[in-house]
Amino acid sequence: MSKITAADVNKLRQSTGAGMMDCKKALVEAEGDFEKATDILRKKGQKLASSRAGRAANEGVVLSKTNEAKNKAYAIMLNCETDFVAQNQDVIDFANTILELAVKKECETMECLKSHDLNGRTVEESITDMVGKTGEKMELSVFEAVAGEKAFAYTHPGNKIAAIAALNKADIQDIDTIGKDVVMQIAAMAPVAISKDDVSQEIIDKEIQIGKEQAQQEGKPEELLEKIAMGKLNKFFKENTLINQEFIKDNKTTVGQMLQKADKDLTVVAFKRVSLT
């Protein structure tokens, strides 16, 4: 068997990203054959992925980014088991590589992103390889994309929350500041829809039911429960729909009023919020 040198181990580490000891063991098992050693490391990742499939992966990295034309924005969540791994720079860099691929390929679905080539492996296969390197379950659990005349992305420090949004106009004074304010509003206030017209019937029915139950528990008359519930629903719309929320930088105005002050027809056409919490 050929002698395994530190240079050999480092070379395999550079090409696979695996730990030094894992690389050394793989090279020893492969008798110095780099291709076989790489396969051994990949199989290790597959084995670990299978053995940890039932584990909870509630930590991770959340990132967002716009394309070069600034008319599309993307966000992903790459999950792992512990915050220690989530804060590892190699894992953050890996998540950024996946996001940049999504932007480059203009992916619209999770399936599209997972199937694309990433350094000779699909994204899905590369995630399995990363399991072998970190020793933790990892999965790409969220992929979101929005498009419009002007798109914006915001990732909150710590990579736990991200927001993306698209506006219907681009050629407006201070549009970059306005767009940044919108995505920061989304990240901070977690709206469920753009306006009350966009709130799903399922959410509306749930809020009405909650409102009735609360009023009933407060001892309100049966004939008033519906009216009270509708009042609570209107309050829910004000607090939880983006354009009706109080603007976080000026609580005397709403987000919709802030947009209309810049241009009477300016509005948000799509948004997504991705959060680990």
PDB file of C-alpha atoms in Angstrom:
ATOM      1  CA  MET A   1       0.000   0.000   0.000  1.00  0.00           C
ATOM      2  CA  SER A   2       1.268   3.470  -0.894  1.00  0.00           C
ATOM      3  CA  LYS A   3       2.139   5.813   1.941  1.00  0.00           C
ATOM      4  CA  ILE A   4      -0.606   8.349   2.755  1.00  0.00           C
ATOM      5  CA  THR A   5       0.965  11.768   3.174  1.00  0.00           C
ATOM      6  CA  ALA A   6      -0.418  14.910   4.786  1.00  0.00           C
ATOM      7  CA  ALA A   7      -0.469  16.480   1.325  1.00  0.00           C
ATOM      8  CA  ASP A   8      -2.675  13.634   0.065  1.00  0.00           C
ATOM      9  CA  VAL A   9      -5.078  14.098   2.949  1.00  0.00           C
ATOM     10  CA  ASN A  10      -5.216  17.840   2.387  1.00  0.00           C
ATOM     11  CA  LYS A  11      -5.826  17.365  -1.336  1.00  0.00           C
ATOM     12  CA  LEU A  12      -8.813  15.098  -0.639  1.00  0.00           C
ATOM     13  CA  ARG A  13     -10.087  17.519   1.972  1.00  0.00           C
ATOM     14  CA  GLN A  14      -9.901  20.404  -0.481  1.00  0.00           C
ATOM     15  CA  SER A  15     -11.852  18.469  -3.113  1.00  0.00           C
ATOM     16  CA  THR A  16     -14.520  17.025  -0.814  1.00  0.00           C
ATOM     17  CA  GLY A  17     -14.728  19.376   2.153  1.00  0.00           C
ATOM     18  CA  ALA A  18     -14.655  16.421   4.548  1.00  0.00           C
ATOM     19  CA  GLY A  19     -12.717  16.482   7.823  1.00  0.00           C
ATOM     20  CA  MET A  20      -9.012  15.642   7.952  1.00  0.00           C
ATOM     21  CA  MET A  21      -9.462  12.398   9.899  1.00  0.00           C
ATOM     22  CA  ASP A  22     -12.303  11.241   7.641  1.00  0.00           C
ATOM     23  CA  CYS A  23     -10.142  11.935   4.589  1.00  0.00           C
ATOM     24  CA  LYS A  24      -7.185  10.050   6.063  1.00  0.00           C
ATOM     25  CA  LYS A  25      -9.347   7.036   6.923  1.00  0.00           C
ATOM     26  CA  ALA A  26     -10.896   7.049   3.453  1.00  0.00           C
ATOM     27  CA  LEU A  27      -7.491   7.190   1.764  1.00  0.00           C
ATOM     28  CA  VAL A  28      -6.180   4.356   3.916  1.00  0.00           C
ATOM     29  CA  GLU A  29      -9.234   2.238   3.106  1.00  0.00           C
ATOM     30  CA  ALA A  30      -8.884   3.101  -0.602  1.00  0.00           C
ATOM     31  CA  GLU A  31      -5.146   2.358  -0.513  1.00  0.00           C
ATOM     32  CA  GLY A  32      -4.339   5.851  -1.732  1.00  0.00           C
ATOM     33  CA  ASP A  33      -6.829   5.868  -4.626  1.00  0.00           C
ATOM     34  CA  PHE A  34      -8.435   9.350  -4.617  1.00  0.00           C
ATOM     35  CA  GLU A  35     -11.473   8.339  -6.660  1.00  0.00           C
ATOM     36  CA  LYS A  36     -12.230   5.397  -4.384  1.00  0.00           C
ATOM     37  CA  ALA A  37     -11.636   7.555  -1.308  1.00  0.00           C
ATOM     38  CA  THR A  38     -14.123  10.117  -2.604  1.00  0.00           C
ATOM     39  CA  ASP A  39     -16.706   7.366  -3.123  1.00  0.00           C
ATOM     40  CA  ILE A  40     -16.093   6.123   0.427  1.00  0.00           C
ATOM     41  CA  LEU A  41     -16.764   9.588   1.816  1.00  0.00           C
ATOM     42  CA  ARG A  42     -19.939   9.926  -0.244  1.00  0.00           C
ATOM     43  CA  LYS A  43     -21.181   6.533   0.919  1.00  0.00           C
ATOM     44  CA  LYS A  44     -20.499   7.619   4.475  1.00  0.00           C
ATOM     45  CA  GLY A  45     -22.741  10.630   3.875  1.00  0.00           C
ATOM     46  CA  GLN A  46     -25.483   8.414   2.446  1.00  0.00           C
ATOM     47  CA  LYS A  47     -25.231   6.037   5.398  1.00  0.00           C
ATOM     48  CA  LEU A  48     -25.387   8.877   7.910  1.00  0.00           C
ATOM     49  CA  ALA A  49     -28.303  10.490   6.055  1.00  0.00           C
ATOM     50  CA  SER A  50     -30.210   7.214   6.245  1.00  0.00           C
ATOM     51  CA  SER A  51     -29.437   6.638   9.924  1.00  0.00           C
ATOM     52  CA  ARG A  52     -30.424  10.182  10.914  1.00  0.00           C
ATOM     53  CA  ALA A  53     -33.533  10.456   8.732  1.00  0.00           C
ATOM     54  CA  GLY A  54     -35.830  10.341  11.738  1.00  0.00           C
ATOM     55  CA  ARG A  55     -33.969  13.066  13.644  1.00  0.00           C
ATOM     56  CA  ALA A  56     -35.398  16.562  14.080  1.00  0.00           C
ATOM     57  CA  ALA A  57     -33.602  19.241  12.060  1.00  0.00           C
ATOM     58  CA  ASN A  58     -34.953  22.421  13.630  1.00  0.00           C
ATOM     59  CA  GLU A  59     -31.855  24.604  13.323  1.00  0.00           C
ATOM     60  CA  GLY A  60     -30.286  25.842  10.128  1.00  0.00           C
ATOM     61  CA  VAL A  61     -29.432  28.687   7.789  1.00  0.00           C
ATOM     62  CA  VAL A  62     -31.932  31.069   6.177  1.00  0.00           C
ATOM     63  CA  LEU A  63     -30.698  33.263   3.311  1.00  0.00           C
ATOM     64  CA  SER A  64     -32.116  35.505   0.592  1.00  0.00           C
ATOM     65  CA  LYS A  65     -30.822  37.205  -2.540  1.00  0.00           C
ATOM     66  CA  THR A  66     -31.993  39.088  -5.637  1.00  0.00           C
ATOM     67  CA  ASN A  67     -30.877  38.455  -9.199  1.00  0.00           C
ATOM     68  CA  GLU A  68     -28.644  40.898 -11.052  1.00  0.00           C
ATOM     69  CA  ALA A  69     -31.602  42.523 -12.829  1.00  0.00           C
ATOM     70  CA  LYS A  70     -33.252  43.128  -9.425  1.00  0.00           C
ATOM     71  CA  ASN A  71     -36.605  41.856 -10.682  1.00  0.00           C
ATOM     72  CA  LYS A  72     -36.559  38.478  -8.912  1.00  0.00           C
ATOM     73  CA  ALA A  73     -35.749  37.480  -5.358  1.00  0.00           C
ATOM     74  CA  TYR A  74     -35.103  34.098  -3.776  1.00  0.00           C
ATOM     75  CA  ALA A  75     -34.956  32.650  -0.255  1.00  0.00           C
ATOM     76  CA  ILE A  76     -33.934  29.254   1.108  1.00  0.00           C
ATOM     77  CA  MET A  77     -33.811  27.397   4.399  1.00  0.00           C
ATOM     78  CA  LEU A  78     -31.153  24.709   4.866  1.00  0.00           C
ATOM     79  CA  ASN A  79     -31.878  22.801   8.052  1.00  0.00           C
ATOM     80  CA  CYS A  80     -29.572  20.915  10.399  1.00  0.00           C
ATOM     81  CA  GLU A  81     -29.838  19.533  13.926  1.00  0.00           C
ATOM     82  CA  THR A  82     -27.848  22.007  16.009  1.00  0.00           C
ATOM     83  CA  ASP A  83     -27.127  25.715  16.064  1.00  0.00           C
ATOM     84  CA  PHE A  84     -23.422  24.859  16.383  1.00  0.00           C
ATOM     85  CA  VAL A  85     -23.452  23.370  12.866  1.00  0.00           C
ATOM     86  CA  ALA A  86     -25.747  26.137  11.559  1.00  0.00           C
ATOM     87  CA  GLN A  87     -23.137  28.723  12.573  1.00  0.00           C
ATOM     88  CA  ASN A  88     -20.287  26.820  10.924  1.00  0.00           C
ATOM     89  CA  GLN A  89     -18.926  28.998   8.108  1.00  0.00           C
ATOM     90  CA  ASP A  90     -18.588  26.016   5.777  1.00  0.00           C
ATOM     91  CA  VAL A  91     -22.308  25.287   6.179  1.00  0.00           C
ATOM     92  CA  ILE A  92     -23.224  28.946   5.644  1.00  0.00           C
ATOM     93  CA  ASP A  93     -21.015  29.036   2.535  1.00  0.00           C
ATOM     94  CA  PHE A  94     -22.640  25.835   1.291  1.00  0.00           C
ATOM     95  CA  ALA A  95     -26.111  27.344   1.757  1.00  0.00           C
ATOM     96  CA  ASN A  96     -24.981  30.458  -0.100  1.00  0.00           C
ATOM     97  CA  THR A  97     -23.734  28.296  -2.971  1.00  0.00           C
ATOM     98  CA  ILE A  98     -27.170  26.663  -3.239  1.00  0.00           C
ATOM     99  CA  LEU A  99     -28.887  30.051  -3.182  1.00  0.00           C
ATOM    100  CA  GLU A 100     -26.557  31.478  -5.829  1.00  0.00           C
ATOM    101  CA  LEU A 101     -27.303  28.462  -8.027  1.00  0.00           C
ATOM    102  CA  ALA A 102     -31.040  29.121  -7.652  1.00  0.00           C
ATOM    103  CA  VAL A 103     -30.497  32.722  -8.729  1.00  0.00           C
ATOM    104  CA  LYS A 104     -28.277  31.769 -11.663  1.00  0.00           C
ATOM    105  CA  LYS A 105     -30.653  29.084 -12.947  1.00  0.00           C
ATOM    106  CA  GLU A 106     -33.753  31.190 -12.196  1.00  0.00           C
ATOM    107  CA  CYS A 107     -35.353  28.247 -10.400  1.00  0.00           C
ATOM    108  CA  GLU A 108     -39.053  28.461  -9.656  1.00  0.00           C
ATOM    109  CA  THR A 109     -39.551  25.232  -7.693  1.00  0.00           C
ATOM    110  CA  MET A 110     -37.772  23.184  -5.059  1.00  0.00           C
ATOM    111  CA  GLU A 111     -37.621  20.225  -7.444  1.00  0.00           C
ATOM    112  CA  CYS A 112     -35.871  22.370 -10.062  1.00  0.00           C
ATOM    113  CA  LEU A 113     -33.263  23.532  -7.558  1.00  0.00           C
ATOM    114  CA  LYS A 114     -32.561  20.110  -6.057  1.00  0.00           C
ATOM    115  CA  SER A 115     -31.955  18.570  -9.480  1.00  0.00           C
ATOM    116  CA  HIS A 116     -29.410  21.129 -10.713  1.00  0.00           C
ATOM    117  CA  ASP A 117     -25.714  20.305 -10.902  1.00  0.00           C
ATOM    118  CA  LEU A 118     -23.493  21.638  -8.134  1.00  0.00           C
ATOM    119  CA  ASN A 119     -19.833  20.863  -8.786  1.00  0.00           C
ATOM    120  CA  GLY A 120     -20.578  17.555 -10.487  1.00  0.00           C
ATOM    121  CA  ARG A 121     -23.300  16.466  -8.061  1.00  0.00           C
ATOM    122  CA  THR A 122     -26.959  17.419  -7.852  1.00  0.00           C
ATOM    123  CA  VAL A 123     -27.928  19.786  -5.049  1.00  0.00           C
ATOM    124  CA  GLU A 124     -29.732  16.919  -3.328  1.00  0.00           C
ATOM    125  CA  GLU A 125     -26.652  14.688  -3.561  1.00  0.00           C
ATOM    126  CA  SER A 126     -24.435  17.524  -2.351  1.00  0.00           C
ATOM    127  CA  ILE A 127     -26.615  17.918   0.741  1.00  0.00           C
ATOM    128  CA  THR A 128     -26.173  14.212   1.453  1.00  0.00           C
ATOM    129  CA  ASP A 129     -22.420  14.682   1.084  1.00  0.00           C
ATOM    130  CA  MET A 130     -22.601  17.525   3.593  1.00  0.00           C
ATOM    131  CA  VAL A 131     -24.307  15.169   6.063  1.00  0.00           C
ATOM    132  CA  GLY A 132     -21.138  13.074   5.951  1.00  0.00           C
ATOM    133  CA  LYS A 133     -19.050  16.129   6.741  1.00  0.00           C
ATOM    134  CA  THR A 134     -21.164  17.514   9.580  1.00  0.00           C
ATOM    135  CA  GLY A 135     -22.484  14.263  11.056  1.00  0.00           C
ATOM    136  CA  GLU A 136     -25.956  15.810  11.250  1.00  0.00           C
ATOM    137  CA  LYS A 137     -29.184  15.433   9.343  1.00  0.00           C
ATOM    138  CA  MET A 138     -29.481  18.218   6.753  1.00  0.00           C
ATOM    139  CA  GLU A 139     -32.286  19.091   4.385  1.00  0.00           C
ATOM    140  CA  LEU A 140     -33.306  21.885   2.079  1.00  0.00           C
ATOM    141  CA  SER A 141     -36.765  22.462   3.543  1.00  0.00           C
ATOM    142  CA  VAL A 142     -37.809  25.795   2.037  1.00  0.00           C
ATOM    143  CA  PHE A 143     -37.326  27.467  -1.323  1.00  0.00           C
ATOM    144  CA  GLU A 144     -39.244  30.618  -2.250  1.00  0.00           C
ATOM    145  CA  ALA A 145     -39.149  32.963  -5.237  1.00  0.00           C
ATOM    146  CA  VAL A 146     -40.961  36.178  -6.169  1.00  0.00           C
ATOM    147  CA  ALA A 147     -40.901  38.333  -9.298  1.00  0.00           C
ATOM    148  CA  GLY A 148     -42.023  41.835 -10.232  1.00  0.00           C
ATOM    149  CA  GLU A 149     -40.841  45.100 -11.701  1.00  0.00           C
ATOM    150  CA  LYS A 150     -38.496  45.499  -8.727  1.00  0.00           C
ATOM    151  CA  ALA A 151     -37.548  42.832  -6.190  1.00  0.00           C
ATOM    152  CA  PHE A 152     -35.889  43.062  -2.795  1.00  0.00           C
ATOM    153  CA  ALA A 153     -34.332  40.641  -0.308  1.00  0.00           C
ATOM    154  CA  TYR A 154     -33.429  40.979   3.354  1.00  0.00           C
ATOM    155  CA  THR A 155     -31.670  38.469   5.591  1.00  0.00           C
ATOM    156  CA  HIS A 156     -31.719  39.352   9.270  1.00  0.00           C
ATOM    157  CA  PRO A 157     -28.325  39.114  11.034  1.00  0.00           C
ATOM    158  CA  GLY A 158     -27.844  35.588  12.344  1.00  0.00           C
ATOM    159  CA  ASN A 159     -29.391  33.931   9.272  1.00  0.00           C
ATOM    160  CA  LYS A 160     -32.605  32.869  11.059  1.00  0.00           C
ATOM    161  CA  ILE A 161     -35.140  35.072   9.235  1.00  0.00           C
ATOM    162  CA  ALA A 162     -35.334  36.312   5.656  1.00  0.00           C
ATOM    163  CA  ALA A 163     -37.915  38.216   3.633  1.00  0.00           C
ATOM    164  CA  ILE A 164     -38.323  38.773  -0.100  1.00  0.00           C
ATOM    165  CA  ALA A 165     -40.802  41.007  -1.900  1.00  0.00           C
ATOM    166  CA  ALA A 166     -41.652  42.298  -5.361  1.00  0.00           C
ATOM    167  CA  LEU A 167     -43.154  45.689  -6.210  1.00  0.00           C
ATOM    168  CA  ASN A 168     -45.168  46.621  -9.288  1.00  0.00           C
ATOM    169  CA  LYS A 169     -43.006  49.637 -10.196  1.00  0.00           C
ATOM    170  CA  ALA A 170     -39.278  50.255 -10.472  1.00  0.00           C
ATOM    171  CA  ASP A 171     -38.824  53.810 -11.784  1.00  0.00           C
ATOM    172  CA  ILE A 172     -39.749  55.689  -8.623  1.00  0.00           C
ATOM    173  CA  GLN A 173     -37.673  58.041  -6.493  1.00  0.00           C
ATOM    174  CA  ASP A 174     -36.121  56.318  -3.464  1.00  0.00           C
ATOM    175  CA  ILE A 175     -37.436  52.938  -4.619  1.00  0.00           C
ATOM    176  CA  ASP A 176     -34.449  51.109  -3.105  1.00  0.00           C
ATOM    177  CA  THR A 177     -35.109  52.615   0.319  1.00  0.00           C
ATOM    178  CA  ILE A 178     -38.824  51.869   0.021  1.00  0.00           C
ATOM    179  CA  GLY A 179     -38.182  48.270  -0.995  1.00  0.00           C
ATOM    180  CA  LYS A 180     -35.733  47.747   1.857  1.00  0.00           C
ATOM    181  CA  ASP A 181     -38.291  49.133   4.289  1.00  0.00           C
ATOM    182  CA  VAL A 182     -40.907  46.718   2.948  1.00  0.00           C
ATOM    183  CA  VAL A 183     -38.790  43.573   3.345  1.00  0.00           C
ATOM    184  CA  MET A 184     -37.639  44.654   6.811  1.00  0.00           C
ATOM    185  CA  GLN A 185     -41.300  45.198   7.736  1.00  0.00           C
ATOM    186  CA  ILE A 186     -42.131  41.683   6.527  1.00  0.00           C
ATOM    187  CA  ALA A 187     -39.233  40.180   8.482  1.00  0.00           C
ATOM    188  CA  ALA A 188     -40.181  42.023  11.684  1.00  0.00           C
ATOM    189  CA  MET A 189     -43.996  41.847  11.599  1.00  0.00           C
ATOM    190  CA  ALA A 190     -44.690  38.529   9.818  1.00  0.00           C
ATOM    191  CA  PRO A 191     -47.806  39.502   7.814  1.00  0.00           C
ATOM    192  CA  VAL A 192     -49.955  36.627   6.527  1.00  0.00           C
ATOM    193  CA  ALA A 193     -50.974  38.350   3.269  1.00  0.00           C
ATOM    194  CA  ILE A 194     -50.604  41.575   1.289  1.00  0.00           C
ATOM    195  CA  SER A 195     -54.174  42.748   1.921  1.00  0.00           C
ATOM    196  CA  LYS A 196     -57.338  41.336   3.482  1.00  0.00           C
ATOM    197  CA  ASP A 197     -58.461  40.231   0.023  1.00  0.00           C
ATOM    198  CA  ASP A 198     -55.468  37.877  -0.092  1.00  0.00           C
ATOM    199  CA  VAL A 199     -56.143  36.168   3.246  1.00  0.00           C
ATOM    200  CA  SER A 200     -57.233  32.571   2.715  1.00  0.00           C
ATOM    201  CA  GLN A 201     -60.759  31.527   3.635  1.00  0.00           C
ATOM    202  CA  GLU A 202     -59.259  28.924   5.952  1.00  0.00           C
ATOM    203  CA  ILE A 203     -57.532  31.619   8.021  1.00  0.00           C
ATOM    204  CA  ILE A 204     -60.658  33.802   8.005  1.00  0.00           C
ATOM    205  CA  ASP A 205     -62.859  30.942   9.236  1.00  0.00           C
ATOM    206  CA  LYS A 206     -60.316  30.099  11.932  1.00  0.00           C
ATOM    207  CA  GLU A 207     -60.138  33.701  13.184  1.00  0.00           C
ATOM    208  CA  ILE A 208     -63.945  34.027  13.256  1.00  0.00           C
ATOM    209  CA  GLN A 209     -64.190  30.813  15.265  1.00  0.00           C
ATOM    210  CA  ILE A 210     -61.499  32.006  17.688  1.00  0.00           C
ATOM    211  CA  GLY A 211     -63.298  35.354  18.031  1.00  0.00           C
ATOM    212  CA  LYS A 212     -66.605  33.656  18.839  1.00  0.00           C
ATOM    213  CA  GLU A 213     -65.010  31.368  21.416  1.00  0.00           C
ATOM    214  CA  GLN A 214     -63.230  34.274  23.104  1.00  0.00           C
ATOM    215  CA  ALA A 215     -66.446  36.306  23.271  1.00  0.00           C
ATOM    216  CA  GLN A 216     -68.333  33.311  24.636  1.00  0.00           C
ATOM    217  CA  GLN A 217     -65.704  32.776  27.342  1.00  0.00           C
ATOM    218  CA  GLU A 218     -66.053  36.456  28.269  1.00  0.00           C
ATOM    219  CA  GLY A 219     -69.772  35.871  28.850  1.00  0.00           C
ATOM    220  CA  LYS A 220     -71.043  37.877  25.872  1.00  0.00           C
ATOM    221  CA  PRO A 221     -74.658  37.255  24.737  1.00  0.00           C
ATOM    222  CA  GLU A 222     -75.068  34.528  22.098  1.00  0.00           C
ATOM    223  CA  GLU A 223     -76.725  36.928  19.632  1.00  0.00           C
ATOM    224  CA  LEU A 224     -73.660  39.200  19.703  1.00  0.00           C
ATOM    225  CA  LEU A 225     -70.995  36.561  19.151  1.00  0.00           C
ATOM    226  CA  GLU A 226     -70.960  36.913  15.339  1.00  0.00           C
ATOM    227  CA  LYS A 227     -70.724  40.708  15.464  1.00  0.00           C
ATOM    228  CA  ILE A 228     -67.937  40.620  18.055  1.00  0.00           C
ATOM    229  CA  ALA A 229     -66.049  37.981  16.039  1.00  0.00           C
ATOM    230  CA  MET A 230     -66.245  40.142  12.899  1.00  0.00           C
ATOM    231  CA  GLY A 231     -64.825  43.078  14.849  1.00  0.00           C
ATOM    232  CA  LYS A 232     -61.930  40.916  15.988  1.00  0.00           C
ATOM    233  CA  LEU A 233     -61.439  39.747  12.389  1.00  0.00           C
ATOM    234  CA  ASN A 234     -61.114  43.347  11.191  1.00  0.00           C
ATOM    235  CA  LYS A 235     -58.510  43.938  13.888  1.00  0.00           C
ATOM    236  CA  PHE A 236     -56.702  40.805  12.693  1.00  0.00           C
ATOM    237  CA  PHE A 237     -56.673  42.186   9.118  1.00  0.00           C
ATOM    238  CA  LYS A 238     -55.195  45.473  10.342  1.00  0.00           C
ATOM    239  CA  GLU A 239     -52.439  43.795  12.341  1.00  0.00           C
ATOM    240  CA  ASN A 240     -51.601  40.945   9.987  1.00  0.00           C
ATOM    241  CA  THR A 241     -51.957  42.160   6.391  1.00  0.00           C
ATOM    242  CA  LEU A 242     -48.916  43.975   5.040  1.00  0.00           C
ATOM    243  CA  ILE A 243     -50.419  47.136   3.560  1.00  0.00           C
ATOM    244  CA  ASN A 244     -52.672  47.641   6.597  1.00  0.00           C
ATOM    245  CA  GLN A 245     -49.972  47.160   9.219  1.00  0.00           C
ATOM    246  CA  GLU A 246     -48.529  50.119  11.066  1.00  0.00           C
ATOM    247  CA  PHE A 247     -45.263  51.042   9.374  1.00  0.00           C
ATOM    248  CA  ILE A 248     -42.444  50.078  11.774  1.00  0.00           C
ATOM    249  CA  LYS A 249     -40.536  53.306  11.033  1.00  0.00           C
ATOM    250  CA  ASP A 250     -43.606  55.509  11.588  1.00  0.00           C
ATOM    251  CA  ASN A 251     -46.562  54.068  13.505  1.00  0.00           C
ATOM    252  CA  LYS A 252     -48.736  57.012  12.496  1.00  0.00           C
ATOM    253  CA  THR A 253     -48.962  55.634   8.971  1.00  0.00           C
ATOM    254  CA  THR A 254     -49.589  52.237   7.394  1.00  0.00           C
ATOM    255  CA  VAL A 255     -47.333  50.438   4.944  1.00  0.00           C
ATOM    256  CA  GLY A 256     -49.919  51.063   2.216  1.00  0.00           C
ATOM    257  CA  GLN A 257     -49.933  54.788   2.941  1.00  0.00           C
ATOM    258  CA  MET A 258     -46.140  54.844   2.899  1.00  0.00           C
ATOM    259  CA  LEU A 259     -46.171  53.237  -0.564  1.00  0.00           C
ATOM    260  CA  GLN A 260     -48.863  55.570  -1.910  1.00  0.00           C
ATOM    261  CA  LYS A 261     -46.954  58.591  -0.653  1.00  0.00           C
ATOM    262  CA  ALA A 262     -44.152  57.618  -3.037  1.00  0.00           C
ATOM    263  CA  ASP A 263     -46.543  56.828  -5.897  1.00  0.00           C
ATOM    264  CA  LYS A 264     -50.335  56.465  -5.791  1.00  0.00           C
ATOM    265  CA  ASP A 265     -50.205  53.169  -7.720  1.00  0.00           C
ATOM    266  CA  LEU A 266     -47.202  51.614  -5.989  1.00  0.00           C
ATOM    267  CA  THR A 267     -47.917  48.318  -4.255  1.00  0.00           C
ATOM    268  CA  VAL A 268     -46.472  44.955  -3.296  1.00  0.00           C
ATOM    269  CA  VAL A 269     -47.355  42.180  -5.746  1.00  0.00           C
ATOM    270  CA  ALA A 270     -45.751  39.261  -3.883  1.00  0.00           C
ATOM    271  CA  PHE A 271     -43.796  38.478  -0.736  1.00  0.00           C
ATOM    272  CA  LYS A 272     -42.463  35.534   1.227  1.00  0.00           C
ATOM    273  CA  ARG A 273     -41.088  35.292   4.745  1.00  0.00           C
ATOM    274  CA  VAL A 274     -38.858  32.404   5.810  1.00  0.00           C
ATOM    275  CA  SER A 275     -38.098  31.869   9.489  1.00  0.00           C
ATOM    276  CA  LEU A 276     -36.601  29.236  11.763  1.00  0.00           C
ATOM    277  CA  THR A 277     -38.611  30.570  14.696  1.00  0.00           C
TER     278      THR A 277
END
